[in-house]
Tab-separated table of C-alpha atoms (C1' of nucleotides) in Angstrom:
chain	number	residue	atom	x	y	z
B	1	UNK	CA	31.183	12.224	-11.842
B	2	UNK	CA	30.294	12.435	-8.361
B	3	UNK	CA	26.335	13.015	-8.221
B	4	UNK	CA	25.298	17.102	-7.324
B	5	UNK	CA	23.983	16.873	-3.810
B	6	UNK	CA	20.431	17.719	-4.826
B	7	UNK	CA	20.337	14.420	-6.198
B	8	UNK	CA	21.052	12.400	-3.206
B	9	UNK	CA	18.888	14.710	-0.954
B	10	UNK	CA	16.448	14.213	-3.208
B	11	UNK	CA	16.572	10.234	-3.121
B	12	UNK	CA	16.964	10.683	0.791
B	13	UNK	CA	13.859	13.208	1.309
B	14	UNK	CA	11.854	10.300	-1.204
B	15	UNK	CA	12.961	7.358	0.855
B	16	UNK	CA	11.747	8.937	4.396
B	17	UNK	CA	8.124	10.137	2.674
B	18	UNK	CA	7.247	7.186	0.450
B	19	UNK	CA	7.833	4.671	3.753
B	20	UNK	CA	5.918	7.013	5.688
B	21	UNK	CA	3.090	8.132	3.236
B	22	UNK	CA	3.114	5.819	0.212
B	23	UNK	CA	3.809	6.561	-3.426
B	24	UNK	CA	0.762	8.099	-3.718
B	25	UNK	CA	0.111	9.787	-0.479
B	26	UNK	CA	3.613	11.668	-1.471
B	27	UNK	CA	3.647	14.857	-3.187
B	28	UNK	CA	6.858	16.246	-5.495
B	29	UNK	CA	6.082	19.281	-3.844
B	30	UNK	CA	6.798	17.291	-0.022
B	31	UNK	CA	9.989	15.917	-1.440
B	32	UNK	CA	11.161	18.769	-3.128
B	33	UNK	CA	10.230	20.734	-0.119
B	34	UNK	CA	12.489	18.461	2.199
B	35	UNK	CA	15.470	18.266	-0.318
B	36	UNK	CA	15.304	22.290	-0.221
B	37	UNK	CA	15.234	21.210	-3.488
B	38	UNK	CA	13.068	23.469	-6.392
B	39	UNK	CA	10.003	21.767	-7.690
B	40	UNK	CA	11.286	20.958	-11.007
B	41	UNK	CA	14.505	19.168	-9.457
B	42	UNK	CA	12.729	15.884	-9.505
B	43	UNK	CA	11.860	16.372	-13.327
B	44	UNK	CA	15.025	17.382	-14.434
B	45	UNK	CA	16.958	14.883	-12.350
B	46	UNK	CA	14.993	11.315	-12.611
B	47	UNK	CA	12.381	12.390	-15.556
B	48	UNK	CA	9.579	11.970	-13.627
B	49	UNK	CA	8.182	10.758	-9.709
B	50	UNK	CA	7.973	7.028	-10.970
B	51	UNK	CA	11.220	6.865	-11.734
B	52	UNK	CA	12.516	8.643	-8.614
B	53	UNK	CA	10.505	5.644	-6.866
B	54	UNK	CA	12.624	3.467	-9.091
B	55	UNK	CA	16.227	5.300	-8.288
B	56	UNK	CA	14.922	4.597	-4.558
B	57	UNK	CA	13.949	1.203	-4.658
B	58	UNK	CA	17.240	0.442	-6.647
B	59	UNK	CA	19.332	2.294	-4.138
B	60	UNK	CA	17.869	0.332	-1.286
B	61	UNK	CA	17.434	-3.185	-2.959
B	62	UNK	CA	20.875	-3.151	-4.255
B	63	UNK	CA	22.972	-3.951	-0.624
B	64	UNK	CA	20.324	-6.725	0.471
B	65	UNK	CA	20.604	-8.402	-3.299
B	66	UNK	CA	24.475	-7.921	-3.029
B	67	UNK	CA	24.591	-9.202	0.668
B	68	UNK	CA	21.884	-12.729	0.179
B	69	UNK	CA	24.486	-13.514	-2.661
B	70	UNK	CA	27.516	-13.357	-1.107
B	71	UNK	CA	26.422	-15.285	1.791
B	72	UNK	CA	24.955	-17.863	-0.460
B	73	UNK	CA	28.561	-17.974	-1.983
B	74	UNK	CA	30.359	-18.272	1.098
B	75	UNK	CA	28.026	-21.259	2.430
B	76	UNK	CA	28.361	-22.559	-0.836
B	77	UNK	CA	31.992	-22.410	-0.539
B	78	UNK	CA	32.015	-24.194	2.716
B	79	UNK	CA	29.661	-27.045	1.346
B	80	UNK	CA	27.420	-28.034	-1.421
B	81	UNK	CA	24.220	-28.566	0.523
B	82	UNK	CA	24.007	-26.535	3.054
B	83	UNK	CA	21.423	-26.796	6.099
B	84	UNK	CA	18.138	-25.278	6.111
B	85	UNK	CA	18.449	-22.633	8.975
B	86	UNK	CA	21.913	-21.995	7.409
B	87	UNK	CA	19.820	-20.738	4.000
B	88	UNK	CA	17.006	-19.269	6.191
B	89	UNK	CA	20.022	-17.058	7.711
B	90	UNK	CA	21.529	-16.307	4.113
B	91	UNK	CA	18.264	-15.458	2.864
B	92	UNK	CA	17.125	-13.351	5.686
B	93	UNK	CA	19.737	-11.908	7.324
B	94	UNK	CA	20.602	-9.112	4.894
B	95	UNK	CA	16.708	-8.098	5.132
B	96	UNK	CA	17.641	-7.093	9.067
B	97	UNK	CA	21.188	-6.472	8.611
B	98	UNK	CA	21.402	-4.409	5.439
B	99	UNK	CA	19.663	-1.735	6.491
B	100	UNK	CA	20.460	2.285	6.069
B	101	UNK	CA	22.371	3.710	9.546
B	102	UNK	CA	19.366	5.907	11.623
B	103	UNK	CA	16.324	3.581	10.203
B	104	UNK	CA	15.181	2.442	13.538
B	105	UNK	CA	15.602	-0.960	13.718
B	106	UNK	CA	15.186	-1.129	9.755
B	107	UNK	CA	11.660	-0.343	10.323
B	108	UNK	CA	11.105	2.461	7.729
B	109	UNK	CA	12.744	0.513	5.099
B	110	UNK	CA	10.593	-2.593	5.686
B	111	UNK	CA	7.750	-0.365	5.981
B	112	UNK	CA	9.051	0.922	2.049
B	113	UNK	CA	9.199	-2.637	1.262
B	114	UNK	CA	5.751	-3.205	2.183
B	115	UNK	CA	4.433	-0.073	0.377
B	116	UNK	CA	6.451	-1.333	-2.275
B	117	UNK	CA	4.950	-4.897	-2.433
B	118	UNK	CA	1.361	-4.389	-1.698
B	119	UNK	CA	0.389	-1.609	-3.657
B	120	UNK	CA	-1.127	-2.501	-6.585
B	121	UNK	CA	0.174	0.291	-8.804
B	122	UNK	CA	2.380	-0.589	-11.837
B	123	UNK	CA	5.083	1.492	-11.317
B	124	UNK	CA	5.678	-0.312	-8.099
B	125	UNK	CA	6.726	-3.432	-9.450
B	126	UNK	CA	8.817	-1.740	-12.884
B	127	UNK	CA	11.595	-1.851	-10.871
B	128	UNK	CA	12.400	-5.263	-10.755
B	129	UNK	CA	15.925	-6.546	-12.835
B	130	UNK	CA	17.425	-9.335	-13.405
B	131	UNK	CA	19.151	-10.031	-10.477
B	132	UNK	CA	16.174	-10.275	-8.480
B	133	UNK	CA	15.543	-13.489	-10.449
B	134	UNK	CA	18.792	-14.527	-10.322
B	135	UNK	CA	19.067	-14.693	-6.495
B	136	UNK	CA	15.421	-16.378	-6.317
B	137	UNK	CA	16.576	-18.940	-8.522
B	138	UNK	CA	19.678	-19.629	-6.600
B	139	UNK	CA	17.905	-19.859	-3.540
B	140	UNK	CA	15.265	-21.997	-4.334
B	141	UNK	CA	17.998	-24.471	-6.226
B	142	UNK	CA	19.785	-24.764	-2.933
B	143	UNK	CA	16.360	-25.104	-0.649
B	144	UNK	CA	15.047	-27.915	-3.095
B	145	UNK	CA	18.253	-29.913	-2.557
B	146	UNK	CA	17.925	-29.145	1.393
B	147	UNK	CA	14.434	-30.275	1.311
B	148	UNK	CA	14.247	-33.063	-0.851
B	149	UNK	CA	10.413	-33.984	-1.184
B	150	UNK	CA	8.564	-30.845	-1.181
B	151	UNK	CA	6.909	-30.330	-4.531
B	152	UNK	CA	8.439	-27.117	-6.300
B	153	UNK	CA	5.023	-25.099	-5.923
B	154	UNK	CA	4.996	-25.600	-2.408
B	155	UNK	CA	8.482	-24.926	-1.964
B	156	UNK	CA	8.037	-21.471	-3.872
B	157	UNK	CA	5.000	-20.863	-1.454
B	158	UNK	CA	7.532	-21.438	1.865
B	159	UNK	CA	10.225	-19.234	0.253
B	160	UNK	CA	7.882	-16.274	-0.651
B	161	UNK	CA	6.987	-16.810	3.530
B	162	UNK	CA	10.241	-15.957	4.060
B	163	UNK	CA	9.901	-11.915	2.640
B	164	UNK	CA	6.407	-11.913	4.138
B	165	UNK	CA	7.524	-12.737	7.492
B	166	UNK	CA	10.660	-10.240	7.804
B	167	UNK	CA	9.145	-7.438	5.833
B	168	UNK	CA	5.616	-6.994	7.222
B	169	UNK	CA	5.891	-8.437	10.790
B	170	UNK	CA	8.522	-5.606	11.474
B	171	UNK	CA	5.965	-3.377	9.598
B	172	UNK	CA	4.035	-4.297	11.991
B	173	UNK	CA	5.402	-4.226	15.241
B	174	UNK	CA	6.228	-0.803	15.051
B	175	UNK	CA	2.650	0.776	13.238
B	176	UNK	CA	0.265	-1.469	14.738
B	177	UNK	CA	-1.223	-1.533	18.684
B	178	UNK	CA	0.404	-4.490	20.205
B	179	UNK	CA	-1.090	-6.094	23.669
B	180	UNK	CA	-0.379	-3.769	26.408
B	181	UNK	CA	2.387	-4.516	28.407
B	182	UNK	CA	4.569	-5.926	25.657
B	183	UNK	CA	7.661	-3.562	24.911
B	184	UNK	CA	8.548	-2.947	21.475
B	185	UNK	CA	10.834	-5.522	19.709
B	186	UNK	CA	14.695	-4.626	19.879
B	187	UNK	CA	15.789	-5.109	16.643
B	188	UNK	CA	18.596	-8.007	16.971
B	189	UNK	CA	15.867	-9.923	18.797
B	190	UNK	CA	13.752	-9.936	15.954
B	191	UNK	CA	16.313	-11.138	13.711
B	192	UNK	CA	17.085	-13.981	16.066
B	193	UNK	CA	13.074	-14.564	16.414
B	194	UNK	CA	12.522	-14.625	12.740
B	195	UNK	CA	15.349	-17.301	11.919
B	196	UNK	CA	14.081	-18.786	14.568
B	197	UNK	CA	9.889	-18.995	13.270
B	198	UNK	CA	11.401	-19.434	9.845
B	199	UNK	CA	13.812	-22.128	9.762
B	200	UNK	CA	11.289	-24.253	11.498
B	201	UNK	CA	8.464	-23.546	8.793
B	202	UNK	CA	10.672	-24.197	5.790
B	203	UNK	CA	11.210	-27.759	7.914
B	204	UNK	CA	7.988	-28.939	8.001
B	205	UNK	CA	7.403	-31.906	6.372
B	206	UNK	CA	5.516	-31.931	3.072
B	207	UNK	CA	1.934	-31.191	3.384
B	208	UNK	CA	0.831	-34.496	1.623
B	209	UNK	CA	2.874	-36.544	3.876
B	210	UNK	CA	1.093	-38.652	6.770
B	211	UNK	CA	3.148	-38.126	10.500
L	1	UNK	CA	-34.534	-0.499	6.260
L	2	UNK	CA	-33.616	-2.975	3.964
L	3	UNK	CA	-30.455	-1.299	1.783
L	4	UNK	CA	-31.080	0.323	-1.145
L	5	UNK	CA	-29.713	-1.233	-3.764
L	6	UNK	CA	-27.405	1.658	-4.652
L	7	UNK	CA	-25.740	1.357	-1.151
L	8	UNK	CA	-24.513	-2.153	-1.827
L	9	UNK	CA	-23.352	-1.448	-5.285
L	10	UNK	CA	-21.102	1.156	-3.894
L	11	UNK	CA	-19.589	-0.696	-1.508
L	12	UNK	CA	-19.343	-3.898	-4.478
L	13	UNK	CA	-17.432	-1.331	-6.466
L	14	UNK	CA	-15.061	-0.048	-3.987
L	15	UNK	CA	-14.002	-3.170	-2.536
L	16	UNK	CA	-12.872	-4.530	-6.114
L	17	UNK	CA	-11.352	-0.570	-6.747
L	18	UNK	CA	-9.555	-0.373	-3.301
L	19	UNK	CA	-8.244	-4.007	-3.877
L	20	UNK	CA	-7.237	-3.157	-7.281
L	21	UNK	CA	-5.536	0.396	-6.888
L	22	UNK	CA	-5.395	1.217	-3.461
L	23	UNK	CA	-7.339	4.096	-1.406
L	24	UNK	CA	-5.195	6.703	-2.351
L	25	UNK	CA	-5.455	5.309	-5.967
L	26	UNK	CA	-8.966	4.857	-6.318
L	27	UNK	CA	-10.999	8.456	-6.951
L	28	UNK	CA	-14.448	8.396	-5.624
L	29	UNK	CA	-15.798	9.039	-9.656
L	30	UNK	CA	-14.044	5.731	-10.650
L	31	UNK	CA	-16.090	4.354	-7.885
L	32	UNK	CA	-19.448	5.908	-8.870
L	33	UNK	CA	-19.435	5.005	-12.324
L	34	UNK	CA	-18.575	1.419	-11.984
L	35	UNK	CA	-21.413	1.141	-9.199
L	36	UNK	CA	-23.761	2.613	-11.632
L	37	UNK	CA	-24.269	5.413	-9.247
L	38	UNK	CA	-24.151	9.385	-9.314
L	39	UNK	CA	-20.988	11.224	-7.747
L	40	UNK	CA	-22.532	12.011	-4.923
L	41	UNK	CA	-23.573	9.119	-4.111
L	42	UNK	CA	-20.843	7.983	-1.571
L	43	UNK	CA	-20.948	11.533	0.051
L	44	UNK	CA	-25.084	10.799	0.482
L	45	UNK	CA	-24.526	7.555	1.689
L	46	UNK	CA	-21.154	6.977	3.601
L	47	UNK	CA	-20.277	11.007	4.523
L	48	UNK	CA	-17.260	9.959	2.864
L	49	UNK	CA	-14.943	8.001	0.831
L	50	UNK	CA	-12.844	7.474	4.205
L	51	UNK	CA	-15.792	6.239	5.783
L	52	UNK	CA	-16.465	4.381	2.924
L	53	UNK	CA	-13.606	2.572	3.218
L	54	UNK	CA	-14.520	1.636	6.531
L	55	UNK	CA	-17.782	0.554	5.888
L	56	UNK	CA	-16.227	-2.082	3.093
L	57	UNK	CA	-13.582	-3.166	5.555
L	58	UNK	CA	-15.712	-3.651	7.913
L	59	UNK	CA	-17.410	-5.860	5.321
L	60	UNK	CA	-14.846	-7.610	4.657
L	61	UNK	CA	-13.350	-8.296	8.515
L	62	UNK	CA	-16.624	-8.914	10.072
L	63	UNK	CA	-17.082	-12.869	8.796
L	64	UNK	CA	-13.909	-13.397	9.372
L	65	UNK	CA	-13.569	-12.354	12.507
L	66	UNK	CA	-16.920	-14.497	13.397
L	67	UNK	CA	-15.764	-17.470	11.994
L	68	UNK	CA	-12.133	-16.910	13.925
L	69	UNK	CA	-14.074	-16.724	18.103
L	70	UNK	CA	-16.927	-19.263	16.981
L	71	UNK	CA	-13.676	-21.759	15.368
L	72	UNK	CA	-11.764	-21.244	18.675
L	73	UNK	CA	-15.169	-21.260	21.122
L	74	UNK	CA	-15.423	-25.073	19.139
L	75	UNK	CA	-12.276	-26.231	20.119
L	76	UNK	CA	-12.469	-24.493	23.816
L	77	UNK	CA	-15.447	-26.630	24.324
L	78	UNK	CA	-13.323	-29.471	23.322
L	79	UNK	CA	-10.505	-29.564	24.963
L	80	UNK	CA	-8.876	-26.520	27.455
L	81	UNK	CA	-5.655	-26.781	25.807
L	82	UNK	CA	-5.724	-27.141	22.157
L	83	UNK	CA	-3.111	-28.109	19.884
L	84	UNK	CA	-1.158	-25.836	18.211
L	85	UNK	CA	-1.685	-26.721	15.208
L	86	UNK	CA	-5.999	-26.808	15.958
L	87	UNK	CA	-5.366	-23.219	16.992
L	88	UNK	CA	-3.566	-22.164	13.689
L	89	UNK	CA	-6.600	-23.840	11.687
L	90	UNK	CA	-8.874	-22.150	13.959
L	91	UNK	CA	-7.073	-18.339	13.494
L	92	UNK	CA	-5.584	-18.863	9.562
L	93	UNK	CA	-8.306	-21.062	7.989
L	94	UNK	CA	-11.412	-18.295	8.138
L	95	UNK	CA	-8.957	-16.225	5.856
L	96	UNK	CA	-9.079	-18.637	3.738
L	97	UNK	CA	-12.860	-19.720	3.788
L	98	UNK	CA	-14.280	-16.181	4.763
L	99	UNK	CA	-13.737	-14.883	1.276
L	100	UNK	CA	-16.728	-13.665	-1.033
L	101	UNK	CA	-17.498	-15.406	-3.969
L	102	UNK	CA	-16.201	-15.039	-6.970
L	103	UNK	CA	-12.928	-14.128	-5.607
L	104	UNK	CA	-10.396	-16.171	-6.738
L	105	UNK	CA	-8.812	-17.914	-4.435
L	106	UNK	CA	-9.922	-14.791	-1.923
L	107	UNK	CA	-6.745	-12.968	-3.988
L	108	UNK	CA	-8.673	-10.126	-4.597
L	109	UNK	CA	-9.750	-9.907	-0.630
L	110	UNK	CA	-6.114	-10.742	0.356
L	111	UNK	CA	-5.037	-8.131	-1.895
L	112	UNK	CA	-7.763	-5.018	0.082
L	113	UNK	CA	-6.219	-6.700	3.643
L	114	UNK	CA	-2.869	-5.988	2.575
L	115	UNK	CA	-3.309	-2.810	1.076
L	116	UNK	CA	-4.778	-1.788	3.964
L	117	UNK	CA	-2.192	-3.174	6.414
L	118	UNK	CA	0.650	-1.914	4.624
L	119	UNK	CA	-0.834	1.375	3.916
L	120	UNK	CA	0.577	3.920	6.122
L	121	UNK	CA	-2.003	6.387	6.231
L	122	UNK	CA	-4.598	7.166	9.067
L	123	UNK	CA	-7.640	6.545	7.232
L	124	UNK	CA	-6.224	2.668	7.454
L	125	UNK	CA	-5.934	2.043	10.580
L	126	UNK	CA	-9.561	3.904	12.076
L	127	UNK	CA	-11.583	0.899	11.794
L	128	UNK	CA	-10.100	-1.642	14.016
L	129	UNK	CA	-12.985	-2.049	16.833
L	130	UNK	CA	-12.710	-3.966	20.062
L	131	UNK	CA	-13.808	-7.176	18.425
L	132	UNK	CA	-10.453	-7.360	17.089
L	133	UNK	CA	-8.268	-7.052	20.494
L	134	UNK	CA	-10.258	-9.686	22.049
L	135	UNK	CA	-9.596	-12.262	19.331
L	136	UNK	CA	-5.923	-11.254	19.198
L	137	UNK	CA	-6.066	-11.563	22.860
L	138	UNK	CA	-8.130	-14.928	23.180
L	139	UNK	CA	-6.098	-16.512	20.845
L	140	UNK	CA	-2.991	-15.066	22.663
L	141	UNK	CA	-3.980	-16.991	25.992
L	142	UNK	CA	-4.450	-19.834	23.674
L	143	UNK	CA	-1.243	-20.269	21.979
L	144	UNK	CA	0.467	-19.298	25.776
L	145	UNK	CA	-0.588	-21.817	26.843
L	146	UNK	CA	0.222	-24.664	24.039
L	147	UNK	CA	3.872	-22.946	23.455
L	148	UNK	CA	4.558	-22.834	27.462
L	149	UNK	CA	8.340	-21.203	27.698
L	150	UNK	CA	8.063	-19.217	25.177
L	151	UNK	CA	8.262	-15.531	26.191
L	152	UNK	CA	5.026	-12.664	24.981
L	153	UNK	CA	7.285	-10.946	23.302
L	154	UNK	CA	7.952	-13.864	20.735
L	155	UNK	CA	4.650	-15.042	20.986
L	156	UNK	CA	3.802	-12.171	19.703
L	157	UNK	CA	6.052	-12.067	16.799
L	158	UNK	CA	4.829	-15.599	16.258
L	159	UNK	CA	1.191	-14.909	16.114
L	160	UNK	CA	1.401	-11.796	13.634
L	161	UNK	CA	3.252	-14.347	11.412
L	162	UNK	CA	0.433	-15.999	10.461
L	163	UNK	CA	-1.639	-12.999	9.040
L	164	UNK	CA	2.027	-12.092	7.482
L	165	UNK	CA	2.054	-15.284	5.957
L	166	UNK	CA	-1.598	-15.863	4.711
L	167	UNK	CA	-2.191	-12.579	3.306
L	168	UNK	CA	0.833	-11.709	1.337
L	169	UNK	CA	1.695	-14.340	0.203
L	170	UNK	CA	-1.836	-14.686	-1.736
L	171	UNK	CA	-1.128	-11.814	-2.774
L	172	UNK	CA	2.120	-12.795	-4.423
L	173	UNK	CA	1.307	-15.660	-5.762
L	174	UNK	CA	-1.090	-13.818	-7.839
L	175	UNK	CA	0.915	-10.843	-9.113
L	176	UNK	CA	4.317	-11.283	-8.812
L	177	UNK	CA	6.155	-13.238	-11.646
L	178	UNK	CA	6.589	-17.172	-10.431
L	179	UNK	CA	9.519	-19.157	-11.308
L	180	UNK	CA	8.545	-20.047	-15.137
L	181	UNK	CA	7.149	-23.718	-15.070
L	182	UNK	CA	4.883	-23.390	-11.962
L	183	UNK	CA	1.280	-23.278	-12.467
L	184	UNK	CA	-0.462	-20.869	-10.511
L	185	UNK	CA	-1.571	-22.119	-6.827
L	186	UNK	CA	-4.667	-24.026	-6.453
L	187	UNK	CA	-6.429	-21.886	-3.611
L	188	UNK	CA	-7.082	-24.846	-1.016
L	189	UNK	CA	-3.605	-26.548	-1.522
L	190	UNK	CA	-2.455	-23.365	-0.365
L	191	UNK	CA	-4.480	-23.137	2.794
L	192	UNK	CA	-2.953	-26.779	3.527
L	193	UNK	CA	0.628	-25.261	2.765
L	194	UNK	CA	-0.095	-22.282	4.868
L	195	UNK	CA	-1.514	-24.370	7.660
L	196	UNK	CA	1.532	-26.687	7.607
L	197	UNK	CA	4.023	-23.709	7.320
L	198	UNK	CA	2.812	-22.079	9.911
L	199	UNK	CA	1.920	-24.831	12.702
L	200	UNK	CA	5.505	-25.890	12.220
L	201	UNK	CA	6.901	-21.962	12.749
L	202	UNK	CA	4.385	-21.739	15.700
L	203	UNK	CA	5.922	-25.083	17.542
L	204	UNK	CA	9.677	-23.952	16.957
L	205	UNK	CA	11.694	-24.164	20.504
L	206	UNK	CA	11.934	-20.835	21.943
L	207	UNK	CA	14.801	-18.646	20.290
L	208	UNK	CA	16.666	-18.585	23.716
L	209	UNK	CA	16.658	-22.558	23.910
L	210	UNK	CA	20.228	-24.343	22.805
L	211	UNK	CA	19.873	-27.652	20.803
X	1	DC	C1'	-54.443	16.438	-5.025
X	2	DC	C1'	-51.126	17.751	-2.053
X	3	DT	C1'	-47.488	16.940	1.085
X	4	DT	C1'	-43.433	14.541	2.575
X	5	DC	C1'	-39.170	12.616	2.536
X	6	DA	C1'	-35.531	9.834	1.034
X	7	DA	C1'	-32.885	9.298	-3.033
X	8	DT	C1'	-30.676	10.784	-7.217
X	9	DC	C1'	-29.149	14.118	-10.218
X	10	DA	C1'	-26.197	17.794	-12.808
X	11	DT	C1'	-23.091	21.116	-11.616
X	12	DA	C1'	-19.779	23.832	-9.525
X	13	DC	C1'	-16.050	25.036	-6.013
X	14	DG	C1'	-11.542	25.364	-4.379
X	15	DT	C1'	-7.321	22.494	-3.935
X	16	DT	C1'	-3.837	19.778	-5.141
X	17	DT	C1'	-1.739	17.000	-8.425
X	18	DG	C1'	2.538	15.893	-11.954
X	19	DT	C1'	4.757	17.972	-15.477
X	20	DT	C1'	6.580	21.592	-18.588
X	21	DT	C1'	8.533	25.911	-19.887
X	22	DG	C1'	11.843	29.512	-20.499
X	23	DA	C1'	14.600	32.545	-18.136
X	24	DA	C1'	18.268	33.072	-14.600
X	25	DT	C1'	22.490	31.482	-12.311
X	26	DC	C1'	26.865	29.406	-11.787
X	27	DG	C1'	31.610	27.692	-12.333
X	28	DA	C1'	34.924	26.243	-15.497
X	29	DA	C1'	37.218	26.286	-20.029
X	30	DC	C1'	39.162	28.888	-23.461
M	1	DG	C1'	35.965	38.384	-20.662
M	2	DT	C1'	33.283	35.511	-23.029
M	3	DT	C1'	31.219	31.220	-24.111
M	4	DC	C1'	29.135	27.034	-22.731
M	5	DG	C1'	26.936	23.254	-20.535
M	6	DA	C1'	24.919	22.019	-16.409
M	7	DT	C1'	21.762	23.316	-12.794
M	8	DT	C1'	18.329	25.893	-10.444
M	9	DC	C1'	14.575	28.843	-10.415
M	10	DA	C1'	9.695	31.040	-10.478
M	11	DA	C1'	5.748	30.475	-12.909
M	12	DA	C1'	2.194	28.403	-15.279
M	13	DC	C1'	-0.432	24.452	-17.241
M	14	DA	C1'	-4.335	21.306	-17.687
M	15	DA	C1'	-6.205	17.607	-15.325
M	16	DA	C1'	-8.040	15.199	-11.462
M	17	DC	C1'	-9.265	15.316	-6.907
M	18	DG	C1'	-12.949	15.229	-2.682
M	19	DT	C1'	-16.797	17.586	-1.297
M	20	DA	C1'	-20.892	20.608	-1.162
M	21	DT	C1'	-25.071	22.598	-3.134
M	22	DG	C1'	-29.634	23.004	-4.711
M	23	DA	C1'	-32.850	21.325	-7.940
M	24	DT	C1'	-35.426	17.138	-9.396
M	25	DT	C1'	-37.493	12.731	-9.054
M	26	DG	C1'	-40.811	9.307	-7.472
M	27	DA	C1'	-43.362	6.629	-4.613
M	28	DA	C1'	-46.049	6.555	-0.055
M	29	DG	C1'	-49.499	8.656	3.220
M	30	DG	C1'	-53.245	11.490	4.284
DNA sequence: CCTTCAATCATACGTTTGTTTGAATCGAAC
DNA sequence: GTTCGATTCAAACAAACGTATGATTGAAGG
């Protein structure tokens, strides 16, 4: 059953206009219209413009899901407690790395991400499954052993830094004015930068603890 | 010209409506009626609802913004060279004091920041004045100087962190499902996370630097 | 009492919105 | 050649949208 075409360009025409515009700010009519796709495609082929958010979402979530647990796996594989910059990596790689071919730099998917997680709507968060809990909880199992210590609500506040940092700093540094002079960010430096940043907050030393 | 009272109510009602739905999601009669006002109210008083949502912005990022130069102009007088982690207090804690009242936690604010930052419409981005370039740029010069090798570009990166990490991840905390057993974050123990968290990402070695 | 002026009001306009409908089209199976 | 299920199509729907208009209010000033 390999999907009619209209489908896909329908999910592809979505994907560029929701990052760009919002859910909201995005017509049927503008995604129909760069498909070259009739208005009533999106009806008859995801039920309704919610759920062709959702069938986006999905189809971009899926990779970075698939990709943080395999690399949990393999450091797993290697050792039981892995080091904190080696999680940091497993964790937040895949945000940079999985990332559709022609997105510059990833930037219009983060900047779907970010649409995604900071609009208030319902529908934006209906997407969510299972495995999205699943990973968390694997995560934050193998952080608490690395940082033995740190109280389990603030170690769910440093691993909730992690998304913020990789999703809406590249947001970001592509939308908003940066100081003149500064070039924009390649995007393997970024990565490097953001390991970098991150590794060294999720080491701090518990906030109760005196120096 | 002290306001009229309908002015204020307007811009009560929009901040909790743009917070809660989004701009695009918020119509100008949900607006009205919960102000108490007529619909054409905001087109008598504000021209319109974009400039409406510039006037509560501005509401919002004004305080903060004071607090931010008079917190740094305090430590200045201090000391020429700050610590790094003085200067995160002095840039990340006014997001967490400058909140209105009855805001829990400042969620709600966090929640209009974000949607505004992540929104990728025009309207979003028209009120940014000069006020905020020099603060980005004082405290620029200020962490520069504290983080010596460390190149603009990354300094860069670093410094958006913060606002990355302070506003979205109030945000999250408050809607996104927690790991079940955590009780929801106490709103200054998460300033003191935040501050730790990110005076610890701020001091990391340069990315370039081996060992 | 009359004017003045800012504020509020009900109402309407023209678009644009998401969704639905029923007919038309198409290739493949029989 | 006909039937059939899966698509695509033009068209229409009611609802909601932001904005503009002109009348009405009500207190202040002369």
């Amino acid at each position: 059953m390999p999907p009619p075409s209209t489908r896909v360009q329908l999910l592809d025409a979505a994907e560029h206009l929701f990052a760009e515009r919002g859910f909201r700010g995005t017509s049927v009519r503008a995604i129909t219209d760069r498909a070259g796709a009739n208005l009533a495609a999106v009806g008859y082929h995801f039920g309704s413009k919610a759920e062709l958010l959702a069938a986006v979402i999905r189809r971009v979530v899926e990779p970075i899901n698939a990709a943080q647990n395999a690399g949990l796996d393999r450091l797993l594989a290697r050792t039981p407690d892995p080091s904190v910059t080696d999680l940091v990596e497993a964790f937040a790689g895949p945000l940079f790395d999985e990332m559709p071919v022609g997105d510059e730099g990833g930037a219009r998917t983060s900047r779907l991400i970010v649409t995604i997680l900071g609009d208030p709507a319902e529908e934006m968060r209906a997407w969510t499954g299972p495995a999205e809990d699943t990973i968390r909880d694997r995560f934050l199992a193998a952080f608490g052993r690395a940082l033995p210590g740190l109280s389990p609500e603030e170690l769910w506040f440093r691993v909730r830094g992690i998304l913020a940092v990789t999703a809406v700093d590249r947001v970001q540094a592509y939308q908003q004015d940066a100081p003149s002079g500064l070039s924009p960010v390649a995007g393997d430096a970024a990565r490097q930068w953001a390991i970098t940043f991150l590794a060294a907050a999720l080491s701090a030393p518990p906030t109760g603890s005196r120096s």
